[in-house]
Amino acid sequence: TQLLEQSPQFLSIQEGENLTVYCNSSSVFSSLQWYRQEPGEGPVLLVTVVTGGEVKKLKRLTFQFGDARKDSSLHITAAQPGDTGLYLCAGGETSGSRLTFGEGTQLTVNP
Amino acid sequence: DTEVTQTPKHLVMGMTNKKSLKCEQHMGHRAMYWYKQKAKKPPELMFVYSYEKLSINESVPSRFSPECPNSSLLNLHLHALQPEDSALYLCASSLSPRPPNSPLHFGNGTRLTVT
């Protein structure tokens, strides 16, 4: 079983601050997906990274996949209250069809 | 609006009841999933249907019974549940069952309470 360690579990910051969320594993993943989930809703895909070393930007969000495809990070610049939610990383098995989810990071951005 | 529709949104049932959760998608996706999620925790995989056939059962108790009548519909039949089964039940679909090329599209879930 492949495991993904996500940190921090909880993060409460002020509007305008920057933050980084990490997902780490000793296993290699074929891909890494990041989702955001708001209360009362299902997770929504933010990005998929597939190539080692890949960097993708989505407005104020920057996603990076480690060179060895074992880790990933999500960096948010100038956080806003609308960024509040549960952020989940999910790694695709190199063989098989399972997604392994990290434990999630509950982000609260205070105005 | 999510493209995966789940009904009902909320369900309260007793431990002797039989109920069903329903999920529908019209995106032509060929893989469909049931996940269980407790508060502030990640989703836990329960079942995967690939091309309408059950391909993964994550050792889920038999009081949960999945059904895939066609490529657009997924049901979860519930019987003799326990209070610890109370959770958000999420349905998801993907174009194919291979994660690298097929991100999951989640519904908004059914909030289940077992009394």
XYZ file of C-alpha atoms in Angstrom:
226
model
C 0.000 0.000 0.000
C 1.355 3.398 -0.990
C 1.095 6.107 1.689
C 1.003 9.897 1.304
C 1.880 12.109 4.257
C 0.343 15.546 3.999
C 1.342 18.503 6.167
C 0.348 20.599 7.913
C -3.006 19.081 8.907
C -4.406 22.442 10.012
C -3.426 25.958 8.975
C -5.033 29.215 10.054
C -3.586 32.371 8.502
C -4.469 35.997 7.821
C -5.553 37.281 4.435
C -2.536 38.248 2.329
C -0.130 35.688 3.794
C 1.616 32.995 1.774
C 1.520 29.295 2.592
C 2.814 25.934 1.400
C 1.252 22.493 1.811
C 3.377 19.376 1.372
C 2.681 15.798 0.324
C 5.453 13.266 0.810
C 5.857 9.563 0.233
C 8.544 6.916 0.001
C 6.704 5.516 -3.021
C 6.726 6.643 -6.627
C 3.393 7.782 -8.056
C 2.359 7.882 -11.691
C 0.596 11.186 -11.112
C -0.359 13.552 -8.321
C -3.686 15.313 -8.140
C -4.708 18.177 -5.868
C -8.314 18.707 -4.837
C -10.089 21.360 -2.774
C -13.239 20.578 -0.829
C -15.584 23.160 0.651
C -18.147 22.357 3.370
C -21.203 20.520 2.035
C -19.582 19.777 -1.311
C -17.480 17.084 -2.905
C -13.771 17.569 -3.678
C -13.032 19.532 -6.839
C -9.923 18.881 -8.899
C -7.433 21.758 -8.974
C -4.595 20.227 -10.978
C -2.923 17.003 -12.112
C 0.879 16.754 -12.369
C 2.402 13.834 -14.201
C 6.055 14.557 -15.037
C 8.823 14.644 -12.413
C 9.866 18.257 -11.772
C 6.701 19.616 -13.330
C 5.435 23.006 -12.125
C 1.903 24.220 -12.832
C 0.369 27.564 -11.946
C -3.298 28.301 -11.423
C -3.648 32.039 -10.663
C -2.196 32.400 -7.142
C -1.656 28.642 -6.713
C 1.625 26.956 -7.725
C 1.895 23.176 -7.803
C 5.127 21.219 -8.047
C 5.811 17.505 -8.555
C 9.122 16.263 -7.177
C 11.806 15.091 -9.572
C 11.468 11.510 -8.313
C 7.644 11.686 -8.378
C 7.470 10.895 -4.651
C 6.412 14.289 -3.344
C 4.467 17.400 -4.260
C 3.785 20.857 -2.913
C 1.067 23.466 -3.222
C 2.015 27.102 -2.660
C -0.609 29.823 -2.315
C 0.431 33.439 -2.673
C -1.523 36.233 -0.955
C -4.203 33.924 0.448
C -7.811 35.123 0.419
C -10.807 34.039 2.538
C -12.193 32.286 -0.548
C -9.210 29.901 -0.418
C -10.579 28.407 2.813
C -11.242 24.680 2.501
C -9.855 21.176 2.822
C -6.943 20.596 0.448
C -6.305 16.987 -0.541
C -3.415 15.512 -2.476
C -3.968 12.171 -4.184
C -1.375 9.942 -5.831
C -2.088 7.539 -8.663
C -0.697 4.019 -8.291
C 2.039 3.123 -10.753
C 0.161 -0.112 -11.383
C -3.545 -0.422 -10.776
C -6.329 2.080 -10.565
C -6.303 3.295 -6.973
C -5.801 6.859 -5.848
C -4.073 7.238 -2.484
C -5.285 10.318 -0.637
C -3.244 12.301 1.858
C -4.838 13.144 5.212
C -5.776 16.609 4.020
C -4.922 20.157 5.087
C -7.734 22.213 6.577
C -6.937 25.804 5.575
C -8.683 28.783 7.144
C -7.918 32.250 5.800
C -9.150 34.979 8.131
C -10.133 38.403 6.738
C -22.724 22.879 -10.438
C -21.297 19.387 -10.233
C -21.809 17.074 -13.214
C -22.195 14.082 -10.902
C -25.612 14.145 -9.248
C -26.280 12.353 -5.982
C -29.619 11.800 -4.275
C -30.740 12.231 -1.626
C -28.619 15.040 -0.172
C -29.461 13.988 3.375
C -30.692 10.658 4.749
C -31.588 9.607 8.283
C -32.245 5.910 8.772
C -32.692 3.466 11.595
C -30.534 0.403 12.008
C -33.290 -1.888 10.673
C -34.123 0.185 7.606
C -33.258 -0.518 3.972
C -32.415 2.491 1.818
C -30.519 3.286 -1.382
C -28.207 6.055 -2.457
C -28.229 7.054 -6.114
C -25.606 8.588 -8.365
C -25.869 9.691 -11.990
C -23.414 11.110 -14.548
C -23.843 11.843 -18.251
C -20.238 12.636 -19.153
C -19.614 9.261 -20.807
C -17.292 8.261 -17.979
C -16.664 4.509 -17.765
C -15.440 4.279 -14.180
C -17.586 5.050 -11.162
C -16.678 5.033 -7.480
C -18.177 5.071 -4.000
C -16.219 6.784 -1.240
C -16.988 7.242 2.448
C -15.801 10.410 4.180
C -15.795 11.274 7.868
C -15.558 14.898 9.004
C -12.233 16.638 8.219
C -10.804 13.327 6.876
C -9.934 12.241 3.330
C -12.347 10.115 1.310
C -11.951 6.349 1.806
C -12.481 4.172 -1.256
C -15.277 1.608 -0.969
C -16.018 0.314 -4.477
C -14.911 0.860 -8.075
C -16.929 -0.053 -11.151
C -15.018 -0.214 -14.402
C -17.094 -0.546 -17.596
C -20.096 -1.477 -15.427
C -18.295 -4.335 -13.703
C -17.206 -4.307 -10.059
C -13.415 -4.135 -10.157
C -12.508 -3.128 -6.591
C -14.235 -3.894 -3.282
C -12.136 -2.559 -0.420
C -13.335 -5.231 2.029
C -16.531 -3.307 2.670
C -19.078 -5.007 5.002
C -21.927 -6.741 3.195
C -24.471 -4.319 4.689
C -23.303 -2.058 1.827
C -24.239 -3.431 -1.588
C -23.282 -1.564 -4.768
C -25.052 -1.833 -8.100
C -24.279 -0.383 -11.522
C -27.411 -0.761 -13.712
C -25.794 1.028 -16.674
C -22.832 3.230 -17.520
C -24.549 6.371 -16.195
C -25.991 5.105 -12.926
C -24.527 3.845 -9.682
C -26.480 2.791 -6.600
C -25.466 1.909 -3.074
C -27.978 -0.240 -1.212
C -27.902 0.021 2.565
C -29.255 -2.513 5.053
C -28.829 -3.016 8.805
C -26.344 -0.182 9.162
C -24.614 0.778 12.396
C -24.338 4.284 13.908
C -20.606 4.308 13.039
C -21.607 4.131 9.358
C -22.843 7.724 9.619
C -20.733 9.743 7.189
C -20.740 11.632 3.905
C -20.987 9.164 1.026
C -19.420 10.477 -2.151
C -19.903 9.188 -5.649
C -17.258 9.954 -8.262
C -16.652 9.168 -11.904
C -13.671 9.258 -14.240
C -13.229 8.865 -17.963
C -11.231 5.682 -17.422
C -10.119 3.800 -14.315
C -6.468 4.833 -14.811
C -5.672 7.761 -12.445
C -2.948 9.515 -14.439
C -5.232 10.376 -17.289
C -8.531 10.443 -15.482
C -9.145 12.806 -12.601
C -12.148 12.125 -10.413
C -15.336 14.149 -10.716
C -17.127 14.033 -7.378
C -20.758 14.590 -6.559
C -21.710 16.650 -3.526
C -22.439 13.557 -1.495
C -25.215 12.135 0.633
C -24.982 13.018 4.322
C -26.084 9.790 6.044
C -27.072 9.576 9.698
C -27.813 6.178 11.229
C -29.843 6.319 14.425
